[in-house]
Coordinates of C-alpha atoms in Angstrom, one line a residue:
M1 CA 114.4 -87.8 -12.6
S2 CA 112.0 -90.9 -13.9
L3 CA 112.4 -92.0 -17.3
T4 CA 108.4 -90.6 -17.5
L5 CA 109.0 -87.3 -17.4
L6 CA 111.9 -87.5 -20.3
P7 CA 108.8 -88.1 -23.1
Y8 CA 107.4 -84.6 -21.9
L9 CA 110.3 -82.7 -21.6
F10 CA 112.0 -83.4 -24.6
Y11 CA 108.3 -82.3 -26.0
K12 CA 108.4 -78.8 -23.8
N13 CA 111.6 -78.0 -24.5
Q14 CA 110.7 -79.0 -28.7
T15 CA 107.6 -76.8 -28.6
C16 CA 109.9 -73.8 -27.0
C17 CA 111.9 -74.2 -29.3
H18 CA 109.6 -74.2 -32.7
F19 CA 107.9 -71.3 -30.6
I20 CA 111.4 -68.9 -30.4
M21 CA 112.2 -70.2 -34.5
L22 CA 108.5 -68.7 -34.9
V23 CA 109.3 -65.8 -33.8
A24 CA 112.3 -65.2 -35.2
L25 CA 111.2 -65.7 -38.3
A26 CA 107.9 -63.7 -38.2
V27 CA 110.4 -60.7 -37.2
S28 CA 113.2 -61.0 -39.9
S29 CA 110.6 -61.2 -42.4
C30 CA 109.6 -58.1 -41.0
A31 CA 112.2 -56.7 -41.4
S32 CA 113.0 -57.6 -45.0
P33 CA 114.3 -55.2 -47.5
A34 CA 110.3 -55.3 -49.1
Y35 CA 109.0 -54.0 -45.9
S36 CA 111.9 -51.8 -44.8
E37 CA 112.3 -47.4 -45.8
P38 CA 113.0 -47.1 -49.0
R39 CA 116.7 -46.0 -49.4
S40 CA 117.1 -41.9 -50.0
I41 CA 119.3 -41.1 -53.4
G42 CA 121.0 -38.6 -55.3
W43 CA 121.8 -38.1 -58.8
N44 CA 125.1 -38.6 -58.0
D45 CA 124.2 -42.2 -57.5
L46 CA 122.9 -43.1 -60.3
V47 CA 126.1 -42.8 -62.1
P48 CA 129.0 -45.5 -61.8
L49 CA 132.8 -44.4 -59.9
G50 CA 135.0 -43.3 -63.2
W51 CA 132.0 -42.4 -65.8
P52 CA 131.8 -39.8 -68.0
D53 CA 135.1 -41.7 -69.1
R54 CA 135.6 -40.3 -72.0
D55 CA 134.8 -36.7 -73.8
P56 CA 132.9 -37.8 -76.6
L57 CA 133.6 -35.2 -78.3
D58 CA 137.3 -35.0 -78.0
G59 CA 137.9 -31.3 -76.8
R60 CA 136.3 -30.3 -79.9
D61 CA 134.7 -26.7 -79.0
I62 CA 131.3 -26.3 -80.7
S63 CA 130.2 -23.5 -78.5
N64 CA 131.1 -21.1 -82.8
L65 CA 129.0 -23.6 -84.1
S66 CA 125.6 -22.8 -85.9
D67 CA 122.4 -25.7 -85.4
Q68 CA 122.0 -25.4 -89.0
D69 CA 125.7 -26.3 -89.2
P70 CA 126.4 -30.3 -91.1
E71 CA 129.2 -30.7 -88.2
A72 CA 126.9 -29.1 -85.1
K73 CA 124.5 -32.0 -86.4
R74 CA 127.5 -34.5 -86.5
L75 CA 129.0 -33.9 -83.3
Y76 CA 125.7 -33.1 -81.4
A77 CA 124.5 -37.3 -82.9
I78 CA 128.0 -38.8 -81.2
L79 CA 127.0 -36.6 -77.7
R80 CA 123.7 -37.4 -77.5
E81 CA 124.6 -41.1 -78.7
Y82 CA 127.1 -41.3 -75.7
L83 CA 124.5 -40.1 -72.9
D84 CA 121.7 -41.9 -74.3
N85 CA 123.7 -44.6 -72.6
A86 CA 125.2 -43.4 -70.0
P87 CA 126.4 -47.0 -68.0
V88 CA 124.3 -47.8 -65.1
V89 CA 125.0 -48.7 -61.0
E90 CA 123.1 -52.3 -60.7
E91 CA 123.5 -52.7 -57.4
L92 CA 119.9 -49.9 -57.8
D93 CA 117.9 -52.1 -59.7
G94 CA 114.7 -53.9 -57.4
Q95 CA 116.0 -52.0 -54.7
Q96 CA 113.7 -49.3 -52.6
V97 CA 114.5 -45.9 -53.0
S98 CA 113.5 -42.7 -52.6
I99 CA 115.1 -39.4 -54.6
P100 CA 113.9 -35.7 -55.1
G101 CA 114.0 -33.9 -58.4
Y102 CA 111.7 -32.2 -61.6
V103 CA 108.3 -33.8 -63.3
V104 CA 108.6 -33.8 -67.2
P105 CA 104.9 -35.0 -67.7
M106 CA 104.3 -37.9 -70.1
E107 CA 100.7 -39.5 -70.2
F108 CA 97.5 -38.3 -67.8
F109 CA 94.7 -40.7 -66.6
S110 CA 92.3 -40.2 -69.1
G111 CA 90.3 -37.2 -68.9
T112 CA 92.1 -35.6 -65.3
R113 CA 95.2 -33.6 -65.2
Q114 CA 96.2 -36.4 -62.8
I115 CA 99.7 -37.6 -63.6
K116 CA 100.2 -41.1 -64.9
T117 CA 103.6 -41.8 -66.4
F118 CA 106.5 -38.9 -66.0
L119 CA 110.5 -38.2 -66.1
L120 CA 112.1 -37.5 -62.8
V121 CA 114.8 -35.3 -63.7
P122 CA 117.5 -33.7 -61.7
F123 CA 117.3 -30.1 -63.0
Q124 CA 114.0 -28.0 -63.9
G125 CA 113.3 -27.5 -67.8
A126 CA 115.7 -30.4 -68.6
C127 CA 113.6 -32.1 -71.7
I128 CA 111.6 -29.2 -72.3
H129 CA 113.7 -26.6 -72.3
V130 CA 117.5 -27.9 -72.8
P131 CA 118.6 -31.0 -74.0
P132 CA 118.0 -33.8 -72.0
P133 CA 120.8 -35.3 -69.3
A134 CA 122.8 -38.4 -69.6
S135 CA 120.2 -41.7 -69.6
N136 CA 121.5 -42.2 -65.9
Q137 CA 120.2 -38.8 -64.5
I138 CA 116.6 -39.5 -66.5
V139 CA 114.3 -42.0 -64.2
L140 CA 110.7 -42.7 -65.9
V141 CA 107.8 -43.3 -63.5
N142 CA 105.5 -44.8 -63.2
N143 CA 102.3 -43.8 -61.0
D144 CA 99.8 -46.2 -61.2
R145 CA 97.3 -44.3 -57.8
K146 CA 95.1 -41.8 -58.8
D147 CA 94.7 -41.7 -54.9
F148 CA 97.8 -39.9 -54.5
D149 CA 97.4 -36.5 -53.8
F150 CA 99.7 -34.3 -56.3
T151 CA 99.1 -31.6 -57.9
Y152 CA 101.9 -30.8 -61.2
D153 CA 104.0 -27.6 -61.1
P154 CA 107.1 -27.8 -62.9
E155 CA 108.8 -25.3 -60.5
V156 CA 108.2 -27.5 -57.7
P157 CA 110.2 -30.4 -57.1
V158 CA 109.1 -33.5 -56.3
L159 CA 110.3 -36.3 -53.4
V160 CA 109.2 -40.1 -56.0
S161 CA 109.5 -43.1 -53.2
G162 CA 108.9 -46.8 -54.9
L163 CA 110.6 -50.1 -56.3
L164 CA 113.7 -48.5 -59.2
T165 CA 114.9 -50.8 -61.8
I166 CA 117.5 -50.7 -64.4
D167 CA 115.4 -50.1 -67.4
H168 CA 116.9 -48.4 -71.2
I169 CA 113.1 -46.8 -72.2
E170 CA 113.1 -44.2 -75.7
S171 CA 110.7 -41.8 -75.5
D172 CA 109.4 -39.3 -77.3
L173 CA 111.5 -36.1 -75.0
A174 CA 114.4 -38.3 -73.6
V175 CA 116.2 -41.7 -73.0
S176 CA 115.9 -43.2 -69.3
S177 CA 118.2 -45.6 -67.8
Y178 CA 116.7 -46.7 -64.8
Q179 CA 112.3 -46.8 -63.8
L180 CA 110.0 -46.2 -60.6
D181 CA 107.3 -47.8 -59.6
A182 CA 106.2 -45.0 -57.5
S183 CA 104.7 -45.9 -54.1
S184 CA 104.5 -42.4 -52.5
I185 CA 104.7 -39.1 -54.1
T186 CA 104.8 -35.9 -52.1
E187 CA 106.1 -31.9 -52.8
Y188 CA 109.7 -31.8 -51.5
G189 CA 110.6 -30.4 -48.5
N190 CA 107.3 -31.0 -47.5

């Protein structure tokens, strides 16, 4: 091989390596979590292993107490404090997820029946007909897009996908430990 061909072969091999590196980078960036399918999770996935870790009422039976009884009010306050400060699963922070649940409307787009903000809960009637579940069982959903074909029906579960973050938020209805910025909302099971 002549010495005059060495620079050409070096340049050709270097260009080929650069091309392969660029293709590898392009492929790997497409496979990053930001572009991947959301991870399907259930309500148990939002609760750390080992929680609940104790009985906040120390086995006290409150079923015989009336709602107006001062002792019932005191014990309910203890229980709410425990449930409203439930621990979270830190590994879910910043994850793209999909989770099914029921809608509890909080805020509508002005002049419409389109829901802008809602609580996603694991069972129908939570936060409305019964006391709220633990804060790690409530997700505050932000729906900043009016283009979702999303009609609210309290009896029909929805599947919400988007970016999940850990954020302790208190509202008039409940305390939530998670927040989700919706990228899609569909009727669950369709």
